[in-house]
Amino acid sequence: MHYDIAVLAGDGIGPEITDGAIAVLIKIGEVYGHTFDFHPYLMGGCAIDACGTPLPEETVKGCLASDSVLLGAVGGPKWDTLPGDKRPEKGLLGIRKALGLYSNIRPAKLWSALADASPLKRELVENGIEIIIVRELIGGIYFGERGRKTIDGEEAAWDTEQYSVHEIERIARIACELAMKRTKVLTSVDKANVLESSRLWRKTVHEYAAKHYPELTVNDVLVDNMAMQIVKNPAQFDVVVTSNIFGDILSDEAAQVTGSIGMLASSSLGDTTLGLYEPIHGSAPDIAGKDVANPIATILAAAMMLRDSFGLTEEYAAIERAVQAVLDKGFRTADILSEGTQKVSCSQMAELIVEAIS
Ligand code: NAD
């Protein structure tokens, strides 16, 4: 098969890590008989410098015309003082909106070879962890009505959490389908003891799951309890669905439990197979251009693209096996280095993974 992939390398370490992922995809193509065309477009700070806007029209058109999108990372101190709507991160929100991506899927996986990297006690993590957080991405308080005014002589501000049934149902569908392919158990996180929007969330998730996925078990956990359980017993969770703001916070917490931000990928999907695949970390300006970044998160993001956008599950598994094999041999980039392991550069790590794919 042939696939057109839009590549938004972005800023900082973005170009280094996307190069690694492209090398891996080319090797997968050779081994499994696929061809990939990679189409680079500007987004973020590099787009501001070249075109004066973080998300040029050409980038949106190019992404819409591709089969899927691979993103490095955007942002950096150079653009930090620009006004909100001119900043690199505005490009991220814009591209998600333009592609109609309403779900964000973040697997927080602890690889057995990196168990010591977790800040949790060994007995809590030694059997591995994989919490997949499905976060609603374009609704809720980040997009709700907000304002600021003087009330009783002092400044006040507000933001509004609002969800409609169809917004909850479409994210529930993505989470239910994922859970059905795995343990058939879904955890839905809300704050239904306090928030009206959470009460609608809970009711809608249950009704939707009961109607469309009767074999699925849906457990509810309050967000404050969830924050505790992720550090107390993370292995109890598999697929978790939650709102935009709760997902934002919990997915960072779950990522931290795995011990390395450089290992974690994420995908954003909507109604079609055109998705946006990226590492969860940022542009790491402190290490940009030094060939020391960990490219594995971006390589795993490319693997998720093969599985979730193109249905290439064998090819996905081949990349996971290659990463596992390279880690088992003791190769590590600086961020995951530990005693007795061998330090490699960003480009060397990508080459080792390419070589391990057979
Ligand atoms: P960051 O994730 O870029 O970096 C945090 C720390 O983790 C740094 O010490 C960095 O060196 C390290 N790190 C990150 N990725 C790594 C990798 N692959 N290998 C090795 N070490 C890695 O977060 P930050 O410093 O808060 O943000 C830097 C810039 O990135 C900011 O401009 C921010 O707005 C932007 N950002 C972009 C995205 C995105 O593009 N999706 C996400 C988060 C932050």
CSV table of C-alpha atoms and ligand atoms in Angstrom, one decimal:
chain,number,residue,atom,x,y,z
A,1,MET,CA,0.0,0.0,0.0
A,2,HIS,CA,1.0,3.6,-0.5
A,3,TYR,CA,0.6,6.3,2.2
A,4,ASP,CA,1.1,10.1,2.1
A,5,ILE,CA,2.3,11.4,5.5
A,6,ALA,CA,2.4,15.1,6.3
A,7,VAL,CA,5.4,15.8,8.6
A,8,LEU,CA,5.2,18.8,11.0
A,9,ALA,CA,8.7,18.6,12.4
A,10,GLY,CA,8.3,21.9,14.3
A,11,ASP,CA,10.8,23.4,16.6
A,12,GLY,CA,13.6,22.5,19.0
A,13,ILE,CA,14.3,18.7,18.9
A,14,GLY,CA,11.3,18.3,16.6
A,15,PRO,CA,13.4,17.8,13.4
A,16,GLU,CA,15.8,15.3,15.1
A,17,ILE,CA,13.1,13.1,16.5
A,18,THR,CA,10.9,13.1,13.4
A,19,ASP,CA,13.9,12.1,11.3
A,20,GLY,CA,14.3,9.1,13.5
A,21,ALA,CA,10.6,8.1,13.1
A,22,ILE,CA,10.8,8.6,9.3
A,23,ALA,CA,13.9,6.3,9.1
A,24,VAL,CA,11.9,3.6,11.0
A,25,LEU,CA,8.8,4.0,8.7
A,26,ILE,CA,11.1,3.7,5.6
A,27,LYS,CA,12.5,0.4,7.0
A,28,ILE,CA,8.9,-0.9,7.8
A,29,GLY,CA,8.0,-0.1,4.2
A,30,GLU,CA,10.9,-2.1,2.9
A,31,VAL,CA,10.2,-5.1,5.1
A,32,TYR,CA,6.4,-5.2,4.6
A,33,GLY,CA,6.1,-3.9,1.1
A,34,HIS,CA,4.6,-0.4,1.7
A,35,THR,CA,5.6,3.0,0.3
A,36,PHE,CA,5.5,6.2,2.2
A,37,ASP,CA,5.8,9.7,0.8
A,38,PHE,CA,6.7,12.3,3.5
A,39,HIS,CA,5.5,15.8,2.9
A,40,PRO,CA,7.1,18.5,5.2
A,41,TYR,CA,5.0,21.5,6.3
A,42,LEU,CA,5.7,24.3,8.7
A,43,MET,CA,3.9,24.7,12.1
A,44,GLY,CA,4.8,26.5,15.3
A,45,GLY,CA,7.8,28.8,15.8
A,46,CYS,CA,9.4,27.9,12.5
A,47,ALA,CA,6.2,28.9,10.7
A,48,ILE,CA,6.0,32.2,12.6
A,49,ASP,CA,9.6,33.0,11.5
A,50,ALA,CA,8.9,32.0,7.8
A,51,CYS,CA,5.3,33.1,7.3
A,52,GLY,CA,4.3,35.2,10.4
A,53,THR,CA,1.7,32.7,11.6
A,54,PRO,CA,2.0,29.5,13.6
A,55,LEU,CA,-0.3,27.6,11.3
A,56,PRO,CA,-0.1,28.6,7.6
A,57,GLU,CA,-3.0,27.8,5.3
A,58,GLU,CA,-0.7,25.6,3.2
A,59,THR,CA,0.0,23.4,6.3
A,60,VAL,CA,-3.7,22.9,6.9
A,61,LYS,CA,-4.4,22.0,3.3
A,62,GLY,CA,-1.4,19.7,3.1
A,63,CYS,CA,-2.5,17.8,6.3
A,64,LEU,CA,-6.1,17.5,5.1
A,65,ALA,CA,-4.8,16.0,1.8
A,66,SER,CA,-2.6,13.5,3.5
A,67,ASP,CA,-3.4,10.0,4.9
A,68,SER,CA,-2.1,11.0,8.3
A,69,VAL,CA,0.1,13.5,10.1
A,70,LEU,CA,3.3,13.0,12.1
A,71,LEU,CA,4.2,15.9,14.5
A,72,GLY,CA,7.5,16.6,16.3
A,73,ALA,CA,7.0,19.4,18.8
A,74,VAL,CA,6.5,23.2,18.7
A,75,GLY,CA,7.5,26.1,20.8
A,76,GLY,CA,10.6,27.6,22.5
A,77,PRO,CA,11.9,30.7,24.4
A,78,LYS,CA,12.3,32.6,21.1
A,79,TRP,CA,8.5,32.9,20.8
A,80,ASP,CA,7.5,33.0,24.5
A,81,THR,CA,6.9,36.7,24.6
A,82,LEU,CA,4.5,36.8,21.6
A,83,PRO,CA,0.8,37.5,22.4
A,84,GLY,CA,-1.4,34.3,23.0
A,85,ASP,CA,-2.9,34.0,19.5
A,86,LYS,CA,0.5,34.4,17.8
A,87,ARG,CA,2.3,31.8,19.8
A,88,PRO,CA,3.5,28.4,18.4
A,89,GLU,CA,1.1,26.4,20.6
A,90,LYS,CA,-1.8,28.2,18.8
A,91,GLY,CA,-0.8,26.1,15.8
A,92,LEU,CA,-1.4,22.9,17.8
A,93,LEU,CA,-4.9,23.9,18.8
A,94,GLY,CA,-5.6,25.1,15.3
A,95,ILE,CA,-4.5,22.0,13.5
A,96,ARG,CA,-6.5,19.8,15.9
A,97,LYS,CA,-9.6,21.9,15.2
A,98,ALA,CA,-9.0,22.0,11.4
A,99,LEU,CA,-8.7,18.2,11.3
A,100,GLY,CA,-11.7,17.7,13.5
A,101,LEU,CA,-9.7,15.8,16.1
A,102,TYR,CA,-11.7,15.4,19.3
A,103,SER,CA,-9.9,12.6,21.0
A,104,ASN,CA,-6.5,12.3,22.4
A,105,ILE,CA,-5.2,8.8,23.2
A,106,ARG,CA,-2.1,8.6,25.5
A,107,PRO,CA,-0.7,5.2,26.5
A,108,ALA,CA,1.4,5.6,29.6
A,109,LYS,CA,3.4,2.4,29.3
A,110,LEU,CA,6.2,1.3,31.6
A,111,TRP,CA,8.6,-0.9,29.7
A,112,SER,CA,9.9,-3.7,31.9
A,113,ALA,CA,13.5,-2.8,30.9
A,114,LEU,CA,12.9,0.6,32.4
A,115,ALA,CA,11.1,-0.4,35.6
A,116,ASP,CA,13.8,1.3,37.7
A,117,ALA,CA,13.0,4.6,36.0
A,118,SER,CA,9.6,4.8,37.7
A,119,PRO,CA,9.5,6.9,40.8
A,120,LEU,CA,7.2,4.3,42.4
A,121,LYS,CA,8.3,1.3,44.5
A,122,ARG,CA,9.4,-1.6,42.4
A,123,GLU,CA,6.6,-3.9,43.7
A,124,LEU,CA,4.0,-1.5,42.3
A,125,VAL,CA,5.4,-1.5,38.8
A,126,GLU,CA,7.4,-4.7,38.3
A,127,ASN,CA,4.7,-6.4,36.3
A,128,GLY,CA,4.5,-3.4,33.9
A,129,ILE,CA,1.9,-0.7,33.6
A,130,GLU,CA,-0.1,0.4,30.6
A,131,ILE,CA,-2.7,3.0,31.3
A,132,ILE,CA,-4.3,4.3,28.1
A,133,ILE,CA,-6.0,7.7,28.8
A,134,VAL,CA,-8.6,8.7,26.2
A,135,ARG,CA,-9.1,12.5,26.7
A,136,GLU,CA,-11.8,14.7,25.2
A,137,LEU,CA,-9.8,17.3,23.3
A,138,ILE,CA,-11.9,20.1,21.9
A,139,GLY,CA,-14.6,20.7,24.5
A,140,GLY,CA,-15.0,21.4,28.1
A,141,ILE,CA,-13.5,24.2,30.2
A,142,TYR,CA,-10.6,25.0,27.8
A,143,PHE,CA,-13.1,26.0,25.1
A,144,GLY,CA,-16.0,27.2,27.2
A,145,GLU,CA,-17.3,30.6,27.9
A,146,ARG,CA,-14.8,32.7,29.9
A,147,GLY,CA,-14.6,36.3,31.1
A,148,ARG,CA,-13.2,38.8,33.5
A,149,LYS,CA,-15.0,41.7,35.2
A,150,THR,CA,-15.0,43.7,38.4
A,151,ILE,CA,-17.5,42.4,40.9
A,152,ASP,CA,-18.1,44.3,44.2
A,153,GLY,CA,-15.0,46.3,43.5
A,154,GLU,CA,-12.6,43.5,42.9
A,155,GLU,CA,-11.4,41.7,39.8
A,156,ALA,CA,-13.0,38.4,39.1
A,157,ALA,CA,-12.7,35.8,36.3
A,158,TRP,CA,-14.5,32.6,35.2
A,159,ASP,CA,-14.2,29.7,32.8
A,160,THR,CA,-17.1,27.3,32.0
A,161,GLU,CA,-17.1,23.5,31.8
A,162,GLN,CA,-19.8,22.5,29.4
A,163,TYR,CA,-20.4,19.2,27.6
A,164,SER,CA,-23.3,18.1,25.3
A,165,VAL,CA,-24.5,14.5,24.9
A,166,HIS,CA,-23.0,14.2,21.4
A,167,GLU,CA,-19.6,15.4,22.6
A,168,ILE,CA,-19.6,12.8,25.3
A,169,GLU,CA,-20.9,10.0,23.1
A,170,ARG,CA,-18.3,10.5,20.4
A,171,ILE,CA,-15.4,10.3,22.9
A,172,ALA,CA,-17.1,7.4,24.6
A,173,ARG,CA,-17.2,5.5,21.3
A,174,ILE,CA,-13.5,5.8,20.8
A,175,ALA,CA,-12.8,4.7,24.4
A,176,CYS,CA,-15.3,1.8,24.3
A,177,GLU,CA,-13.9,0.5,21.0
A,178,LEU,CA,-10.4,0.5,22.4
A,179,ALA,CA,-11.5,-1.1,25.7
A,180,MET,CA,-13.3,-3.8,23.7
A,181,LYS,CA,-10.1,-4.7,21.9
A,182,ARG,CA,-8.3,-5.0,25.2
A,183,THR,CA,-9.6,-6.0,28.7
A,184,LYS,CA,-13.3,-5.1,28.1
A,185,VAL,CA,-13.1,-2.9,31.2
A,186,LEU,CA,-13.4,0.9,30.9
A,187,THR,CA,-12.8,3.4,33.6
A,188,SER,CA,-14.7,6.7,33.3
A,189,VAL,CA,-13.3,9.6,35.4
A,190,ASP,CA,-15.4,12.6,36.5
A,191,LYS,CA,-16.4,14.7,39.4
A,192,ALA,CA,-20.0,13.8,39.5
A,193,ASN,CA,-20.4,14.4,43.2
A,194,VAL,CA,-20.0,18.1,42.6
A,195,LEU,CA,-20.2,19.0,38.9
A,196,GLU,CA,-23.4,19.0,36.9
A,197,SER,CA,-21.4,18.5,33.7
A,198,SER,CA,-19.8,15.4,35.2
A,199,ARG,CA,-23.3,14.0,36.1
A,200,LEU,CA,-24.2,14.3,32.4
A,201,TRP,CA,-20.9,12.8,31.5
A,202,ARG,CA,-21.4,9.8,33.7
A,203,LYS,CA,-25.0,9.1,32.7
A,204,THR,CA,-24.1,9.5,29.0
A,205,VAL,CA,-21.1,7.2,29.1
A,206,HIS,CA,-23.1,4.4,30.9
A,207,GLU,CA,-26.1,4.7,28.5
A,208,TYR,CA,-23.9,4.7,25.4
A,209,ALA,CA,-21.8,1.8,26.6
A,210,ALA,CA,-24.8,-0.3,27.6
A,211,LYS,CA,-26.5,0.3,24.3
A,212,HIS,CA,-23.6,-0.3,21.9
A,213,TYR,CA,-21.1,-2.4,23.9
A,214,PRO,CA,-23.2,-4.6,26.3
A,215,GLU,CA,-20.1,-6.8,27.1
A,216,LEU,CA,-18.2,-3.8,28.4
A,217,THR,CA,-17.8,-3.1,32.1
A,218,VAL,CA,-17.7,0.6,32.9
A,219,ASN,CA,-16.3,1.7,36.3
A,220,ASP,CA,-16.6,5.2,37.5
A,221,VAL,CA,-13.8,6.9,39.5
A,222,LEU,CA,-13.9,10.4,40.9
A,223,VAL,CA,-11.0,12.5,39.6
A,224,ASP,CA,-9.4,13.1,43.0
A,225,ASN,CA,-9.5,9.4,43.8
A,226,MET,CA,-8.0,8.7,40.3
A,227,ALA,CA,-5.1,11.0,41.0
A,228,MET,CA,-4.4,9.0,44.2
A,229,GLN,CA,-4.9,5.6,42.6
A,230,ILE,CA,-2.4,6.3,39.7
A,231,VAL,CA,0.4,6.5,42.3
A,232,LYS,CA,-1.0,3.9,44.7
A,233,ASN,CA,-1.8,1.0,42.3
A,234,PRO,CA,-1.4,2.1,38.6
A,235,ALA,CA,-1.6,-1.5,37.3
A,236,GLN,CA,-5.3,-1.7,38.1
A,237,PHE,CA,-6.2,0.5,35.1
A,238,ASP,CA,-6.3,-0.2,31.4
A,239,VAL,CA,-8.4,2.2,29.2
A,240,VAL,CA,-9.6,5.4,31.0
A,241,VAL,CA,-11.9,8.0,29.4
A,242,THR,CA,-12.2,11.5,30.7
A,243,SER,CA,-12.9,15.2,30.0
A,244,ASN,CA,-10.4,17.6,28.5
A,245,ILE,CA,-9.1,19.2,31.7
A,246,PHE,CA,-9.0,16.0,33.8
A,247,GLY,CA,-7.3,14.2,31.0
A,248,ASP,CA,-4.7,16.9,30.7
A,249,ILE,CA,-3.7,16.6,34.3
A,250,LEU,CA,-4.1,12.8,34.7
A,251,SER,CA,-2.2,11.9,31.6
A,252,ASP,CA,0.8,13.9,32.8
A,253,GLU,CA,0.6,12.2,36.1
A,254,ALA,CA,0.4,8.7,34.5
A,255,ALA,CA,3.4,9.7,32.2
A,256,GLN,CA,5.5,10.6,35.2
A,257,VAL,CA,4.8,7.2,36.8
A,258,THR,CA,6.5,5.5,33.8
A,259,GLY,CA,9.6,7.6,34.5
A,260,SER,CA,10.5,8.9,31.1
A,261,ILE,CA,8.7,11.5,29.1
A,262,GLY,CA,10.9,10.6,26.1
A,263,MET,CA,9.2,7.2,25.7
A,264,LEU,CA,5.6,8.3,25.5
A,265,ALA,CA,3.5,8.8,22.3
A,266,SER,CA,0.0,10.0,21.7
A,267,SER,CA,-2.5,10.2,19.0
A,268,SER,CA,-5.4,12.4,18.2
A,269,LEU,CA,-8.3,11.2,16.1
A,270,GLY,CA,-11.8,12.3,15.0
A,271,ASP,CA,-14.4,10.6,12.8
A,272,THR,CA,-12.0,9.5,10.1
A,273,THR,CA,-8.7,7.7,10.0
A,274,LEU,CA,-6.7,10.9,9.4
A,275,GLY,CA,-5.0,11.4,12.7
A,276,LEU,CA,-2.3,13.4,14.3
A,277,TYR,CA,0.5,11.4,15.9
A,278,GLU,CA,3.1,12.9,18.2
A,279,PRO,CA,5.3,12.4,21.3
A,280,ILE,CA,3.8,13.8,24.5
A,281,HIS,CA,6.9,15.9,25.3
A,282,GLY,CA,7.6,19.4,24.1
A,283,SER,CA,10.4,20.8,21.9
A,284,ALA,CA,13.0,20.5,24.7
A,285,PRO,CA,14.9,23.7,23.7
A,286,ASP,CA,17.6,22.9,26.4
A,287,ILE,CA,18.9,19.9,24.3
A,288,ALA,CA,17.9,20.9,20.8
A,289,GLY,CA,20.4,20.4,18.0
A,290,LYS,CA,22.7,18.3,20.2
A,291,ASP,CA,21.6,14.9,18.9
A,292,VAL,CA,20.9,13.7,22.5
A,293,ALA,CA,17.1,13.6,22.5
A,294,ASN,CA,15.2,10.4,22.9
A,295,PRO,CA,13.5,9.6,19.6
A,296,ILE,CA,11.5,6.6,20.9
A,297,ALA,CA,8.3,8.5,21.8
A,298,THR,CA,8.1,9.8,18.2
A,299,ILE,CA,9.0,6.4,16.8
A,300,LEU,CA,6.2,4.9,18.8
A,301,ALA,CA,3.8,7.6,17.6
A,302,ALA,CA,4.6,6.6,14.1
A,303,ALA,CA,3.9,3.0,15.1
A,304,MET,CA,0.5,4.1,16.5
A,305,MET,CA,-0.2,5.7,13.1
A,306,LEU,CA,0.4,2.5,11.3
A,307,ARG,CA,-2.0,0.6,13.6
A,308,ASP,CA,-4.7,3.2,14.3
A,309,SER,CA,-4.9,5.1,10.9
A,310,PHE,CA,-3.7,2.4,8.5
A,311,GLY,CA,-4.8,-0.8,10.3
A,312,LEU,CA,-1.2,-2.2,10.1
A,313,THR,CA,-1.2,-4.1,13.4
A,314,GLU,CA,1.7,-6.4,12.4
A,315,GLU,CA,3.9,-3.5,11.5
A,316,TYR,CA,3.0,-1.7,14.7
A,317,ALA,CA,4.0,-4.8,16.7
A,318,ALA,CA,7.3,-5.0,14.7
A,319,ILE,CA,8.3,-1.5,15.9
A,320,GLU,CA,7.3,-2.3,19.5
A,321,ARG,CA,9.4,-5.5,19.4
A,322,ALA,CA,12.4,-3.6,17.9
A,323,VAL,CA,12.2,-0.9,20.7
A,324,GLN,CA,12.0,-3.7,23.3
A,325,ALA,CA,15.0,-5.5,21.8
A,326,VAL,CA,17.2,-2.4,21.7
A,327,LEU,CA,16.3,-1.6,25.3
A,328,ASP,CA,16.9,-5.2,26.4
A,329,LYS,CA,20.4,-5.0,24.9
A,330,GLY,CA,21.0,-2.0,27.2
A,331,PHE,CA,21.1,0.9,24.8
A,332,ARG,CA,19.8,4.1,26.2
A,333,THR,CA,19.7,7.8,25.3
A,334,ALA,CA,20.8,10.2,28.0
A,335,ASP,CA,17.4,10.7,29.6
A,336,ILE,CA,16.9,7.0,30.4
A,337,LEU,CA,20.5,6.1,31.1
A,338,SER,CA,21.2,4.0,34.2
A,339,GLU,CA,24.1,2.0,35.6
A,340,GLY,CA,25.3,-0.7,33.4
A,341,THR,CA,23.6,0.6,30.2
A,342,GLN,CA,25.3,2.1,27.1
A,343,LYS,CA,24.7,5.7,26.1
A,344,VAL,CA,23.7,6.4,22.5
A,345,SER,CA,22.8,9.5,20.6
A,346,CYS,CA,19.3,10.4,19.2
A,347,SER,CA,20.4,9.3,15.7
A,348,GLN,CA,22.2,6.2,16.9
A,349,MET,CA,19.0,5.1,18.9
A,350,ALA,CA,16.9,5.5,15.7
A,351,GLU,CA,19.5,3.5,13.7
A,352,LEU,CA,19.5,0.7,16.3
A,353,ILE,CA,15.7,0.4,16.1
A,354,VAL,CA,15.8,0.5,12.3
A,355,GLU,CA,18.4,-2.4,12.4
A,356,ALA,CA,16.2,-4.4,14.9
A,357,ILE,CA,13.2,-4.4,12.5
A,358,SER,CA,13.2,-7.6,10.5
B,1,NAD,P1,9.6,19.6,27.3
B,1,NAD,O1,8.8,18.4,27.2
B,1,NAD,O2,10.0,20.2,26.0
B,1,NAD,O3,10.9,19.4,28.2
B,1,NAD,C1,10.8,19.0,29.6
B,1,NAD,C2,12.1,18.3,30.0
B,1,NAD,O4,12.1,17.0,29.4
B,1,NAD,C3,13.4,19.0,29.4
B,1,NAD,O5,14.4,18.9,30.4
B,1,NAD,C4,13.7,18.3,28.2
B,1,NAD,O6,15.1,18.3,27.9
B,1,NAD,C5,13.3,16.9,28.5
B,1,NAD,N1,12.8,16.2,27.3
B,1,NAD,C6,11.7,16.4,26.6
B,1,NAD,N2,11.6,15.5,25.6
B,1,NAD,C7,12.7,14.8,25.6
B,1,NAD,C8,13.3,13.8,24.7
B,1,NAD,N3,12.6,13.3,23.7
B,1,NAD,N4,14.5,13.2,25.1
B,1,NAD,C9,15.1,13.7,26.1
B,1,NAD,N5,14.7,14.6,27.0
B,1,NAD,C10,13.5,15.2,26.7
B,1,NAD,O7,8.7,20.7,28.1
B,1,NAD,P2,8.9,22.2,28.4
B,1,NAD,O8,10.4,22.5,28.7
B,1,NAD,O9,7.9,22.6,29.4
B,1,NAD,O10,8.6,23.0,27.1
B,1,NAD,C11,9.5,23.4,26.1
B,1,NAD,C12,8.7,24.0,24.9
B,1,NAD,O11,7.9,23.0,24.3
B,1,NAD,C13,7.8,25.1,25.3
B,1,NAD,O12,7.8,26.1,24.4
B,1,NAD,C14,6.4,24.4,25.4
B,1,NAD,O13,5.4,25.3,25.1
B,1,NAD,C15,6.6,23.4,24.2
B,1,NAD,N6,5.6,22.3,24.3
B,1,NAD,C16,5.2,21.8,23.1
B,1,NAD,C17,4.4,20.7,23.1
B,1,NAD,C18,4.0,20.1,21.8
B,1,NAD,O14,4.5,20.5,20.8
B,1,NAD,N7,3.0,19.2,21.8
B,1,NAD,C19,4.1,20.0,24.3
B,1,NAD,C20,4.6,20.5,25.5
B,1,NAD,C21,5.4,21.6,25.5
